[in-house]
mmCIF file of C-alpha atoms (C1' of nucleotides) in Angstrom:
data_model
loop_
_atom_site.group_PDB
_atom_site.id
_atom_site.type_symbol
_atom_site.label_atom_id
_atom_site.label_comp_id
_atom_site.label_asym_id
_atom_site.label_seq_id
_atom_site.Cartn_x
_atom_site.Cartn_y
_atom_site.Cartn_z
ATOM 1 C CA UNK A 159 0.000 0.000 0.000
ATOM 2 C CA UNK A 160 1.772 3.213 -1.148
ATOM 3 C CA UNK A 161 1.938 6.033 -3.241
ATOM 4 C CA UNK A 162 3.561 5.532 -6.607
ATOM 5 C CA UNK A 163 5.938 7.778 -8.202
ATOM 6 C CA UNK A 164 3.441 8.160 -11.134
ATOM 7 C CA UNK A 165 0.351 9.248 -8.747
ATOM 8 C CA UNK A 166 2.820 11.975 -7.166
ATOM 9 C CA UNK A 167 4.115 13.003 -10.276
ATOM 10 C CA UNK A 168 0.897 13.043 -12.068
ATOM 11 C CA UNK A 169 -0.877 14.997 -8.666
ATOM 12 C CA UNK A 170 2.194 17.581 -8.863
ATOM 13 C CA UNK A 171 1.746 18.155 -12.874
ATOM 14 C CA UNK A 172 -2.112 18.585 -12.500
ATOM 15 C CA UNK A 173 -1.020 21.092 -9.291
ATOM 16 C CA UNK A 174 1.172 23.101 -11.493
ATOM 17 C CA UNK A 175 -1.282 23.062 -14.498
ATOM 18 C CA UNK A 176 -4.066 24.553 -12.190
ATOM 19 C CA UNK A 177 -2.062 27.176 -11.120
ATOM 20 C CA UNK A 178 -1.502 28.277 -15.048
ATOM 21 C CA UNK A 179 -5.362 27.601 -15.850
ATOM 22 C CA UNK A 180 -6.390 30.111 -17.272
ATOM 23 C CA UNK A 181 -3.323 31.405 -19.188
ATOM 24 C CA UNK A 182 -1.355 29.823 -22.368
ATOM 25 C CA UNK A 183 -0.756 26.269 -22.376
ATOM 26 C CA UNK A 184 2.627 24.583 -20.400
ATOM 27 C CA UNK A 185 5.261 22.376 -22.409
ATOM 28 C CA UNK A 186 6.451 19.514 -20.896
ATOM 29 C CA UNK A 187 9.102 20.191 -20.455
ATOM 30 C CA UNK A 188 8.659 23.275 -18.358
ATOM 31 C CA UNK A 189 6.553 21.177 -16.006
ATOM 32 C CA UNK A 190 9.476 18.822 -15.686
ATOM 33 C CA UNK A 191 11.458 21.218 -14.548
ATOM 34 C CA UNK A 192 9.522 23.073 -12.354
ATOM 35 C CA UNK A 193 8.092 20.131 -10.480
ATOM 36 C CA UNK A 194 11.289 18.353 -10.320
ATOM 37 C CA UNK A 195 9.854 15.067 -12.758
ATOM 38 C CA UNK A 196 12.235 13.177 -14.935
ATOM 39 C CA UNK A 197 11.860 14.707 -18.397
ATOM 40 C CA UNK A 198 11.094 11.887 -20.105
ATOM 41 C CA UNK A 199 8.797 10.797 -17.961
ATOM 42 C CA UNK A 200 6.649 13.570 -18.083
ATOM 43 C CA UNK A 201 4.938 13.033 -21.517
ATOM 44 C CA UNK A 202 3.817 9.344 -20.348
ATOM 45 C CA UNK A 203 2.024 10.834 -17.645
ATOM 46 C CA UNK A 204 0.689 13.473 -19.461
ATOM 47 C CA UNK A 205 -0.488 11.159 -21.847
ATOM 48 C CA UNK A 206 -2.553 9.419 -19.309
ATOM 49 C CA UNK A 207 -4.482 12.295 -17.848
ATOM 50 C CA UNK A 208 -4.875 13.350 -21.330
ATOM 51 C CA UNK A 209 -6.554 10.297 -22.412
ATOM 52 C CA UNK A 210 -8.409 10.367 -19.618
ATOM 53 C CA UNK A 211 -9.578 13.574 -20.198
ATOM 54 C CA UNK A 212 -8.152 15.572 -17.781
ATOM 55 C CA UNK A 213 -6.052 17.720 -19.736
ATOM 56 C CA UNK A 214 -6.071 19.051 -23.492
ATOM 57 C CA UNK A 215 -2.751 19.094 -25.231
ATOM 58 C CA UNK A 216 -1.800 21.536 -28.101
ATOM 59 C CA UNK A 217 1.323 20.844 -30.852
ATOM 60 C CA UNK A 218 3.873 22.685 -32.177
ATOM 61 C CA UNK A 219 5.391 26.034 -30.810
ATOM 62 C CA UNK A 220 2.841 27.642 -28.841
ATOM 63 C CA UNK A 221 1.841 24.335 -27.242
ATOM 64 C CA UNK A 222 2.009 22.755 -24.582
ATOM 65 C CA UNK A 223 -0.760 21.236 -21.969
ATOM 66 C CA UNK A 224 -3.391 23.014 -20.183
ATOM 67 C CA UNK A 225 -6.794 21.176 -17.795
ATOM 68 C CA UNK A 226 -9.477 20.593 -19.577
ATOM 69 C CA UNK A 227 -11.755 21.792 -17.126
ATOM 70 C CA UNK A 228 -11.467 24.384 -14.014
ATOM 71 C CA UNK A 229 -9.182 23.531 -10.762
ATOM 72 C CA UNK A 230 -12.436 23.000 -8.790
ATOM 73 C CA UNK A 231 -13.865 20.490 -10.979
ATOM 74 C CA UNK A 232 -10.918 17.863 -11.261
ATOM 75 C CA UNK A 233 -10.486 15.768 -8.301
ATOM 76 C CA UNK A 234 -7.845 13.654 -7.106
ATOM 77 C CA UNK A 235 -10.185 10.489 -7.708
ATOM 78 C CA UNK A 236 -9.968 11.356 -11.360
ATOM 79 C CA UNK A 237 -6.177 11.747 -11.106
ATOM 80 C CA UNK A 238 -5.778 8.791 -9.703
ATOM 81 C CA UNK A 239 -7.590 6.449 -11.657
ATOM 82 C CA UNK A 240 -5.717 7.934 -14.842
ATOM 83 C CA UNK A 241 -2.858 6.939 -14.106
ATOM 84 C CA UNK A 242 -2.956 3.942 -11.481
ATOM 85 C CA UNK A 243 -6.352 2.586 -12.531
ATOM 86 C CA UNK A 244 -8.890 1.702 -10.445
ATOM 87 C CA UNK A 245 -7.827 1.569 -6.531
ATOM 88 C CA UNK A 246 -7.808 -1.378 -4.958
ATOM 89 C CA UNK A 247 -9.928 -3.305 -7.549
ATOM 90 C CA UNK A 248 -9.804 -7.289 -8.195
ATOM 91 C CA UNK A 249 -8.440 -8.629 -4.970
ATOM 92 C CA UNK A 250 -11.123 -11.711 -4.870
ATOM 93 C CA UNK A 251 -9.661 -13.217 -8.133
ATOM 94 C CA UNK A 252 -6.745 -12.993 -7.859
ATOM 95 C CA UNK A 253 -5.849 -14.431 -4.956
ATOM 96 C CA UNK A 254 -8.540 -17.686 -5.176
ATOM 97 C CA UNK A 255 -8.167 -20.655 -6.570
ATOM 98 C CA UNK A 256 -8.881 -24.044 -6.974
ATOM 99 C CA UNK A 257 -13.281 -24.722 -6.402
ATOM 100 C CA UNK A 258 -13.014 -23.440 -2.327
ATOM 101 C CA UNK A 259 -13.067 -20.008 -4.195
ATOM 102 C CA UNK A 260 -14.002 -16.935 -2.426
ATOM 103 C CA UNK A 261 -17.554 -17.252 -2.199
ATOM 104 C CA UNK A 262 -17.750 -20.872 -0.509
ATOM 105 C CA UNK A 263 -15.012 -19.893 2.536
ATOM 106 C CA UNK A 264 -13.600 -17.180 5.084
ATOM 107 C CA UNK A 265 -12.597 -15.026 2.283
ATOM 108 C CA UNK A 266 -16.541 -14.211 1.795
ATOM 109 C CA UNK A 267 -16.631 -11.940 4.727
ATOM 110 C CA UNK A 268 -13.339 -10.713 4.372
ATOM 111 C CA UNK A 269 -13.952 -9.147 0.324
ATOM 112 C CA UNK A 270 -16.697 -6.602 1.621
ATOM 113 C CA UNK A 271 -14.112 -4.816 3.952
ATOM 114 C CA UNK A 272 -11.526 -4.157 0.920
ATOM 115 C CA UNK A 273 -14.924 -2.995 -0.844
ATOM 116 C CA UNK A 274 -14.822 -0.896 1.712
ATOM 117 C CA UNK A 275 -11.502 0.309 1.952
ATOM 118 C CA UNK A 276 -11.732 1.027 -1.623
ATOM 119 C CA UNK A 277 -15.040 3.125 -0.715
ATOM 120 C CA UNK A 278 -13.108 4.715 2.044
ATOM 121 C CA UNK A 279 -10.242 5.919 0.041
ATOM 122 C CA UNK A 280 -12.051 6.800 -3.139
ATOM 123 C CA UNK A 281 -14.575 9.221 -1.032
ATOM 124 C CA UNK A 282 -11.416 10.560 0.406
ATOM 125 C CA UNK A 283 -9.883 11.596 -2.756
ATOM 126 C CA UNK A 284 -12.942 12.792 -4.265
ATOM 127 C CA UNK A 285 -13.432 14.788 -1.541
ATOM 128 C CA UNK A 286 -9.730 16.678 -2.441
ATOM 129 C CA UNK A 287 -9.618 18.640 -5.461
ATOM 130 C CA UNK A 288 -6.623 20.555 -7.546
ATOM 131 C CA UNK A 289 -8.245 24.085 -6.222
ATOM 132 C CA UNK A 290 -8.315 22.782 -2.751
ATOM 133 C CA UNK A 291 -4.416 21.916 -3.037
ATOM 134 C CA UNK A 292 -3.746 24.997 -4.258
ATOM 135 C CA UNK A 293 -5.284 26.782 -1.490
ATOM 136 C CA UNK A 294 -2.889 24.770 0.960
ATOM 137 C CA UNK A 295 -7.097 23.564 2.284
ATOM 138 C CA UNK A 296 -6.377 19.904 1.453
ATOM 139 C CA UNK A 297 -5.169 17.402 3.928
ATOM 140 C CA UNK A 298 -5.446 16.446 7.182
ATOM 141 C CA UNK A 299 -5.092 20.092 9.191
ATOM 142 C CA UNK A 300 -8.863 21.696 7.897
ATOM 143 C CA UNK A 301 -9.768 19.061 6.202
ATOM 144 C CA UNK A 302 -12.072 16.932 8.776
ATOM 145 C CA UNK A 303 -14.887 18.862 8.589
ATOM 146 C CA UNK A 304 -15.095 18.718 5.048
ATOM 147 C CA UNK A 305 -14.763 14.512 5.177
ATOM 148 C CA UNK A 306 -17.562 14.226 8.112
ATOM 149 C CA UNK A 307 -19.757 16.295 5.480
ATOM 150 C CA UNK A 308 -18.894 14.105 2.393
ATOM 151 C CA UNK A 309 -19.553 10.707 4.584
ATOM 152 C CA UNK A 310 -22.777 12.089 6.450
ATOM 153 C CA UNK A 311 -23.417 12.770 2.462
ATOM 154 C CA UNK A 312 -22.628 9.549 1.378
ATOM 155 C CA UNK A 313 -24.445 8.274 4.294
ATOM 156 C CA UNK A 314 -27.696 9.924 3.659
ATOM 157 C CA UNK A 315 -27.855 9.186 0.085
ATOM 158 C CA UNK A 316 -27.721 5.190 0.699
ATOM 159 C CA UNK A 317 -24.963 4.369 -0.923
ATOM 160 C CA UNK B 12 -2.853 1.092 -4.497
ATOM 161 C CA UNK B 13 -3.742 -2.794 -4.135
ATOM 162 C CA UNK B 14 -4.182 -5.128 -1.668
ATOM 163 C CA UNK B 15 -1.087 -7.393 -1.340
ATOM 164 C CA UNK B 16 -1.425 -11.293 -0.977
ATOM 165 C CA UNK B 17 0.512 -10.826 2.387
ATOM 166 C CA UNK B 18 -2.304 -8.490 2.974
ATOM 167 C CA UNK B 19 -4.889 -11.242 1.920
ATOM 168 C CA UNK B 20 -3.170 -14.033 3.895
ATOM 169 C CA UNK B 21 -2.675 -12.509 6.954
ATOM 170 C CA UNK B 22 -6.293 -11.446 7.121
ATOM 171 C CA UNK B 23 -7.705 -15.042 5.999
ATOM 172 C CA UNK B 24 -5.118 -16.594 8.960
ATOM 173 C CA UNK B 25 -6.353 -14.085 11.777
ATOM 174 C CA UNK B 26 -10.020 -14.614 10.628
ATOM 175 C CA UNK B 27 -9.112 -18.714 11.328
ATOM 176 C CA UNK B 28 -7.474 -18.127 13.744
ATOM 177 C CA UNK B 29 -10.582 -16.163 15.523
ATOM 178 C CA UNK B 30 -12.557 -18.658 14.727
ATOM 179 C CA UNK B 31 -10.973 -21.169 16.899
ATOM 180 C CA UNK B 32 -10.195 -18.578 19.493
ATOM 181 C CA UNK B 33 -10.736 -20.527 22.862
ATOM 182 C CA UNK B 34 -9.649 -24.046 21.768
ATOM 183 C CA UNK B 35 -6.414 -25.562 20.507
ATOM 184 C CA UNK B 36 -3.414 -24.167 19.032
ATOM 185 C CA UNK B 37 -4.020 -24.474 15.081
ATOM 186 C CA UNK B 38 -0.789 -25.613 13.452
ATOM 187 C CA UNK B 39 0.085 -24.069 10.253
ATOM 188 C CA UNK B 40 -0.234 -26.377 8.063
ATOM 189 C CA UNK B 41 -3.600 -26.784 8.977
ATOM 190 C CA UNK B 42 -4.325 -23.051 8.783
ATOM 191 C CA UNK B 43 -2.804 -23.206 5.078
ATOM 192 C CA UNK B 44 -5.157 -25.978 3.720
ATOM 193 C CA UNK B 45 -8.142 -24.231 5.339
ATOM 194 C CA UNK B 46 -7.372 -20.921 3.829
ATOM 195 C CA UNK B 47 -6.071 -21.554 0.467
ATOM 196 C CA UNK B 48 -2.663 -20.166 1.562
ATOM 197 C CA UNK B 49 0.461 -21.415 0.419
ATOM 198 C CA UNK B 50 2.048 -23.744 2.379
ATOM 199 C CA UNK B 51 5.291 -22.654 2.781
ATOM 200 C CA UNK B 52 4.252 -18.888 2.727
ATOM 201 C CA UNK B 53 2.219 -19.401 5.847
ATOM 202 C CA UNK B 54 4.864 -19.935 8.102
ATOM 203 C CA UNK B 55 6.733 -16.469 6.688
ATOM 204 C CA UNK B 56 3.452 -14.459 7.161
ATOM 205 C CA UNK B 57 2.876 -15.829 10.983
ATOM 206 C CA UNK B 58 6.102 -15.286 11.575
ATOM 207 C CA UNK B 59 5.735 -11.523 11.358
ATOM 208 C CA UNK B 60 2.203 -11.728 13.000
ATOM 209 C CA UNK B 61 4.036 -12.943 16.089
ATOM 210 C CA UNK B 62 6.774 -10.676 16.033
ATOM 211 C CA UNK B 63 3.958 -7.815 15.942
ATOM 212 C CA UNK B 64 2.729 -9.338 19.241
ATOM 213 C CA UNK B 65 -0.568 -10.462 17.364
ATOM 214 C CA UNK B 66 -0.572 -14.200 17.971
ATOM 215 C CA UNK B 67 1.484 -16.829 19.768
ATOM 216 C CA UNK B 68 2.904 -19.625 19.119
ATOM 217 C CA UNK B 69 3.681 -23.075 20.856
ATOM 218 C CA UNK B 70 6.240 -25.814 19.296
ATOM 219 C CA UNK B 71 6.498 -29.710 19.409
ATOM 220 C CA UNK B 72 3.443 -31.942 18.438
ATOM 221 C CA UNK B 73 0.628 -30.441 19.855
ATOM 222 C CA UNK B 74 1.924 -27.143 19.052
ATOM 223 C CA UNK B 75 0.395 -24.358 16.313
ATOM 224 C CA UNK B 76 -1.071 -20.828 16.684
ATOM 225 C CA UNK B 77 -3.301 -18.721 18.691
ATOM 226 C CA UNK B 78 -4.272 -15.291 19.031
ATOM 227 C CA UNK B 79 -2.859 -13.434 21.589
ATOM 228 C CA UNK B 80 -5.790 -10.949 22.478
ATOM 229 C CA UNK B 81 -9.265 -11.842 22.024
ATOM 230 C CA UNK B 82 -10.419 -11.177 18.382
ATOM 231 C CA UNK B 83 -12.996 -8.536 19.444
ATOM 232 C CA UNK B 84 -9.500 -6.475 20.483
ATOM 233 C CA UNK B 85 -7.208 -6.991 17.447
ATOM 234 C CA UNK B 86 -8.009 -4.775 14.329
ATOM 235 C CA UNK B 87 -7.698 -4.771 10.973
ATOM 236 C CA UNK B 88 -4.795 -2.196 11.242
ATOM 237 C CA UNK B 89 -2.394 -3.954 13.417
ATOM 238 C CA UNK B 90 -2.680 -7.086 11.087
ATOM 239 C CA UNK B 91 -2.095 -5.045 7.995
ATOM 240 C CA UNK B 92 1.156 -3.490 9.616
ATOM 241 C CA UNK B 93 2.663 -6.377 10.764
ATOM 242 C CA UNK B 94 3.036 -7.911 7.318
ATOM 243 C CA UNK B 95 3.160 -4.536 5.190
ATOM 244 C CA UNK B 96 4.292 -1.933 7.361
ATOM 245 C CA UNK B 97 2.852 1.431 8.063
ATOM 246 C CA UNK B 98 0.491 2.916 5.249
ATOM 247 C CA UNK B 99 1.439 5.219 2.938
ATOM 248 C CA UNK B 100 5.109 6.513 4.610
ATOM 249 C CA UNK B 101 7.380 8.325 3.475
ATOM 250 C CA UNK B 102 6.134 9.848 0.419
ATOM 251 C CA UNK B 103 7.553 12.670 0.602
ATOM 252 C CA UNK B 104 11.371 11.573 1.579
ATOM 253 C CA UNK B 105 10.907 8.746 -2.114
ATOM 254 C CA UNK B 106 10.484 11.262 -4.759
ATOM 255 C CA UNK B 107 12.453 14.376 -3.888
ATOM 256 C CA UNK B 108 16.254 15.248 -4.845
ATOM 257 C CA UNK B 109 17.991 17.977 -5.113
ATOM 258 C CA UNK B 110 17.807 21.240 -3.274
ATOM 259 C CA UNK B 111 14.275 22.206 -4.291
ATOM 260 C CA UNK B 112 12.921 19.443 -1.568
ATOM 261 C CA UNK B 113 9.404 18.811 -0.620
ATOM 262 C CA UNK B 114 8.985 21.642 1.782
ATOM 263 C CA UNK B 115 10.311 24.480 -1.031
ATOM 264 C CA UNK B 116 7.749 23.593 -3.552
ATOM 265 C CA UNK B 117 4.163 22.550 -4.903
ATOM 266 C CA UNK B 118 4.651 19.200 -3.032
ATOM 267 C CA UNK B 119 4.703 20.408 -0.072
ATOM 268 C CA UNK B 120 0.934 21.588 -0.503
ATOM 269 C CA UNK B 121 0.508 17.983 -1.865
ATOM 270 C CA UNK B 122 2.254 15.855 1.397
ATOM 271 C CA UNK B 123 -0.751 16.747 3.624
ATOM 272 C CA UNK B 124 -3.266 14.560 1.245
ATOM 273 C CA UNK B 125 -1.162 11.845 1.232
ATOM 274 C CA UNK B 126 -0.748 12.144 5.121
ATOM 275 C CA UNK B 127 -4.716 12.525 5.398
ATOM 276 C CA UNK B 128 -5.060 9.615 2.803
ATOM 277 C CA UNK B 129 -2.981 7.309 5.466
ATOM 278 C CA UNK B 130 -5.388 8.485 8.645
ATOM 279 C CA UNK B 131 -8.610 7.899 6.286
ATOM 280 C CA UNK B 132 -7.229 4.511 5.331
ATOM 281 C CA UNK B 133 -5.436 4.130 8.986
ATOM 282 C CA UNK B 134 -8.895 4.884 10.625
ATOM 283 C CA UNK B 135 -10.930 2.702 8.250
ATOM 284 C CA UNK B 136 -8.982 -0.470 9.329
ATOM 285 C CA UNK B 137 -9.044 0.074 13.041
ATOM 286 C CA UNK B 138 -12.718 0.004 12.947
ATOM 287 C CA UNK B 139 -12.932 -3.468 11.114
ATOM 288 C CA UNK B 140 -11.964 -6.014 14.143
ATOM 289 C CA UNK B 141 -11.443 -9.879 13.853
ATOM 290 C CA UNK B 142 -14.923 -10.190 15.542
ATOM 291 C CA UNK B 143 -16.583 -7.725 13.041
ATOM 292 C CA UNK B 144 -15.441 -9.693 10.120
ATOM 293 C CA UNK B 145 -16.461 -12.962 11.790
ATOM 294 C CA UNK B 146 -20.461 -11.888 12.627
ATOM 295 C CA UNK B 147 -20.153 -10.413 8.911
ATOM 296 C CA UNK B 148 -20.685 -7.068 10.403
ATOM 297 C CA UNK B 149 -17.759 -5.400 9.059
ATOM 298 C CA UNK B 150 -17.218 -4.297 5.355
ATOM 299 C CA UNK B 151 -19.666 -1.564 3.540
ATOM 300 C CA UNK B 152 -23.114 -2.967 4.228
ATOM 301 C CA UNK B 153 -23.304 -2.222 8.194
ATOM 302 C CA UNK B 154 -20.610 -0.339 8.816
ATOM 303 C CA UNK B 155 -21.168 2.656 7.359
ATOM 304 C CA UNK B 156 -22.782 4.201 10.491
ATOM 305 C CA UNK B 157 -19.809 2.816 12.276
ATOM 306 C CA UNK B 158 -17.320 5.160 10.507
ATOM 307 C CA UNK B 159 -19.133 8.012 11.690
ATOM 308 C CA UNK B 160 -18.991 6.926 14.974
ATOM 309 C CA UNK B 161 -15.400 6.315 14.993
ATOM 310 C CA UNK B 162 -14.826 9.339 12.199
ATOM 311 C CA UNK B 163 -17.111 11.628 15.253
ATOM 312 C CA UNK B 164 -14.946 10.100 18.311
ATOM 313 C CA UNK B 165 -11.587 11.233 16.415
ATOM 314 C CA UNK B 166 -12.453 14.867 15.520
ATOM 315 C CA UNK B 167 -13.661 14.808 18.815
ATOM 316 C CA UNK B 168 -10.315 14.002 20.382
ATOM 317 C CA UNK B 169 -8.737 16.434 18.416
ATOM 318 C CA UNK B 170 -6.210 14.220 17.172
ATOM 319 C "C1'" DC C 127 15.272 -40.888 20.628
ATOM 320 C "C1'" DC C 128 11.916 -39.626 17.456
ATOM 321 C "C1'" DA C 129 8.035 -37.311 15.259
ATOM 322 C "C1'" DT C 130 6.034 -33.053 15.045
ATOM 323 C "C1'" DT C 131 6.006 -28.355 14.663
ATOM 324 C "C1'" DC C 132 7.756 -23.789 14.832
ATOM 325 C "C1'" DC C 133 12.028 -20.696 13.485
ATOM 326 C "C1'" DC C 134 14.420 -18.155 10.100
ATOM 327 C "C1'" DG C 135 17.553 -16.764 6.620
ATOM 328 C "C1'" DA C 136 18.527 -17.249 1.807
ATOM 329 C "C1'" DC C 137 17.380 -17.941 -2.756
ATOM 330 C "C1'" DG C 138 14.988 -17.480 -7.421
ATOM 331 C "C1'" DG C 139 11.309 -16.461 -10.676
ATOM 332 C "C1'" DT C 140 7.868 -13.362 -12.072
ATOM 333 C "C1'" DT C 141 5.631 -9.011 -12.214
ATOM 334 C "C1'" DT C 142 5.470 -4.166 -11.594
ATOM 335 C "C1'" DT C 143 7.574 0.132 -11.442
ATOM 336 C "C1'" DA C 144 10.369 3.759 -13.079
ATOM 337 C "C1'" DG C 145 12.563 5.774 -16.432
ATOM 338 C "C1'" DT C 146 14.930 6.104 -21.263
ATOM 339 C "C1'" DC C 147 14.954 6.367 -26.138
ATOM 340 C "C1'" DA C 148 13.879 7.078 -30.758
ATOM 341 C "C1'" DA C 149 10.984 7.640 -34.734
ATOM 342 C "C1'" DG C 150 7.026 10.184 -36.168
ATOM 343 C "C1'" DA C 151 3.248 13.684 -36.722
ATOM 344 C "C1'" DA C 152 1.041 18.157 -35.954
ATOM 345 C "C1'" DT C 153 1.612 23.233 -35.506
ATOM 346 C "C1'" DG C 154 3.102 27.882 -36.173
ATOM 347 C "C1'" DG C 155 6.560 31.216 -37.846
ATOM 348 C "C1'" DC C 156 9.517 32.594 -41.556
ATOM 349 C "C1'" DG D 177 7.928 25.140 -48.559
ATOM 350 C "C1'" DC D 178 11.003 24.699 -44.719
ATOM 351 C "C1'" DC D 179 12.226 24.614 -40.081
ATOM 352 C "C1'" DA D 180 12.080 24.623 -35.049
ATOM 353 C "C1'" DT D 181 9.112 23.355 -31.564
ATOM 354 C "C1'" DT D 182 6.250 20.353 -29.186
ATOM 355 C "C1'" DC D 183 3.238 16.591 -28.552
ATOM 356 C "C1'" DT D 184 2.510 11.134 -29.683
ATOM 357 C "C1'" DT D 185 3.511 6.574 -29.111
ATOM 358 C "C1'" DG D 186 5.472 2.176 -28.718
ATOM 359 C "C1'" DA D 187 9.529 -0.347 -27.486
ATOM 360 C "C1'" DC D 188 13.073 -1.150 -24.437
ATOM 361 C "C1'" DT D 189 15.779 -1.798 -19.988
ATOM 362 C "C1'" DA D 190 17.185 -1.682 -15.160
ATOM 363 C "C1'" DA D 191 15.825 -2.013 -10.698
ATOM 364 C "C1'" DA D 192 12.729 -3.027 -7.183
ATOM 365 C "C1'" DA D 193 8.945 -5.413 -5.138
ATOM 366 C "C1'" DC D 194 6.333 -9.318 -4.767
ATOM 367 C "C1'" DC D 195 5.367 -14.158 -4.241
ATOM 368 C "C1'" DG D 196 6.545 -17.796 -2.979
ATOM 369 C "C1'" DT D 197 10.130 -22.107 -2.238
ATOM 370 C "C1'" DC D 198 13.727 -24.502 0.177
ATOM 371 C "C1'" DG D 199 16.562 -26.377 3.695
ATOM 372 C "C1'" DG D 200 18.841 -26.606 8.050
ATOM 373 C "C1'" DG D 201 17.964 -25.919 12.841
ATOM 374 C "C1'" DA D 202 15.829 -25.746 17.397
ATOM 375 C "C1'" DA D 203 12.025 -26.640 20.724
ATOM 376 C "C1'" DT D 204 8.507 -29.729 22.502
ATOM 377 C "C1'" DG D 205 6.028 -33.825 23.813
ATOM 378 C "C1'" DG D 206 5.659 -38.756 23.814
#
DNA sequence: CCATTCCCGACGGTTTTAGTCAAGAATGGC
DNA sequence: GCCATTCTTGACTAAAACCGTCGGGAATGG
């Protein structure tokens, strides 16, 4: 369970891209250098969130990448997914085997709590988006209030 | 972001192992064939389950594993460390070189989510206990009020 | 003394991650 | 039309993590 180098590079690229929304698009290369992400590596990630339509990309000598949609809209959910796919997804296949698969032991009432987890985190990171970085109100210091909110939400809508 | 097998193993074992809190040492072998485990892997993941001070273990013939604490007071988290280690550490430390660290850029807006990401996921876990997964009470169905509760308690103690 | 069972480090194969590279295609300026 | 710039994309590699396997040893109980 960690953080991969792709999901912090791709969370610091979106960061940096929200704080130029608005204005003319970023190269790559400018991003790798000001968010301290191997060059190369850049465009792969890039290419992610662009595919999964988080950014818009423009050729040539004016171009460069820009979000496809205001800071306050994208959230780190979205990020995320882009690049890592979806979290904590397929754990009951892959680990069964044989006919005592998961359904017919232990493993039955152990699959709902990574459901769970999975819920957990995924309402966390929705709950975070690039504005909310940017305005240092992400994380754990003011953040609380905004989670007990999201799951009283979440809770109330009968997920 | 996935679940590990050590993850999935350990949890499986403990879950066993609750359910024949009270009686016999279970030896591993047994616990393996049970559980769908590996045989050989078992030993390696109760291994670090005992060194965490989670269960306890007797040699010789009628020897085999037990729980140390009662399985209402062992949770989720404490399993999940002792094979994995702590959740989401040391982001921050991983991807940074050079003189323009963490704390001198973007990322340092970004370390707080991650940190908040670990206490979501950190908090999740220690409300899921042995005895919870047993009665099937634990996972998303019932538990959601159960998050508040514990989400309430912890902004509560100001933590 | 012997069978059983835990103890534990070391090893190897596979998969994932992290990053590099190079050829190509669009774009805008001249 | 030509050129520099910048994105596009797949292939490739090195390193790390993961997932077990193996074998010798040390308790324990009979």
């Amino acid at each position: 369970m960690r953080i991969t180098s792709s999901i912090e590079y791709a969370t610091r690229l979106m960061t940096a891209l929200a704080r130029a929304h608005g204005g003319e698009p970023v190269a790559a290369e400018r991003l790798a250098e000001s968010d301290n992400v191997p060059a190369d590596y850049v465009s792969q990630i890039l290419l992610k969130l662009r595919r999964a339509g988080l950014v818009e990309s423009r050729r040539g000598s004016a171009g460069g990448y820009a979000l496809s949609r205001p800071p306050e809209r994208i959230t780190l959910s979205e990020v995320v997914r882009a690049v890592d796919g979806d979290v904590f997804e397929d754990v009951c296949e892959k680990y069964d085997s044989g006919e005592k698969n998961c359904r017919h032991q232990d493993a039955c009432s152990i699959s709902p709590v990574w459901r769970g987890l999975g819920e957990a985190v995924t309402r966390y990171l929705e709950s975070v988006t690039l504005a909310s970085i940017l305005d240092g109100s992400a994380g754990s210091c003011g953040a609380a209030p905004r989670w007990l909110e999201a799951m009283n939400a979440a809770a109330g809508r009968k997920k």
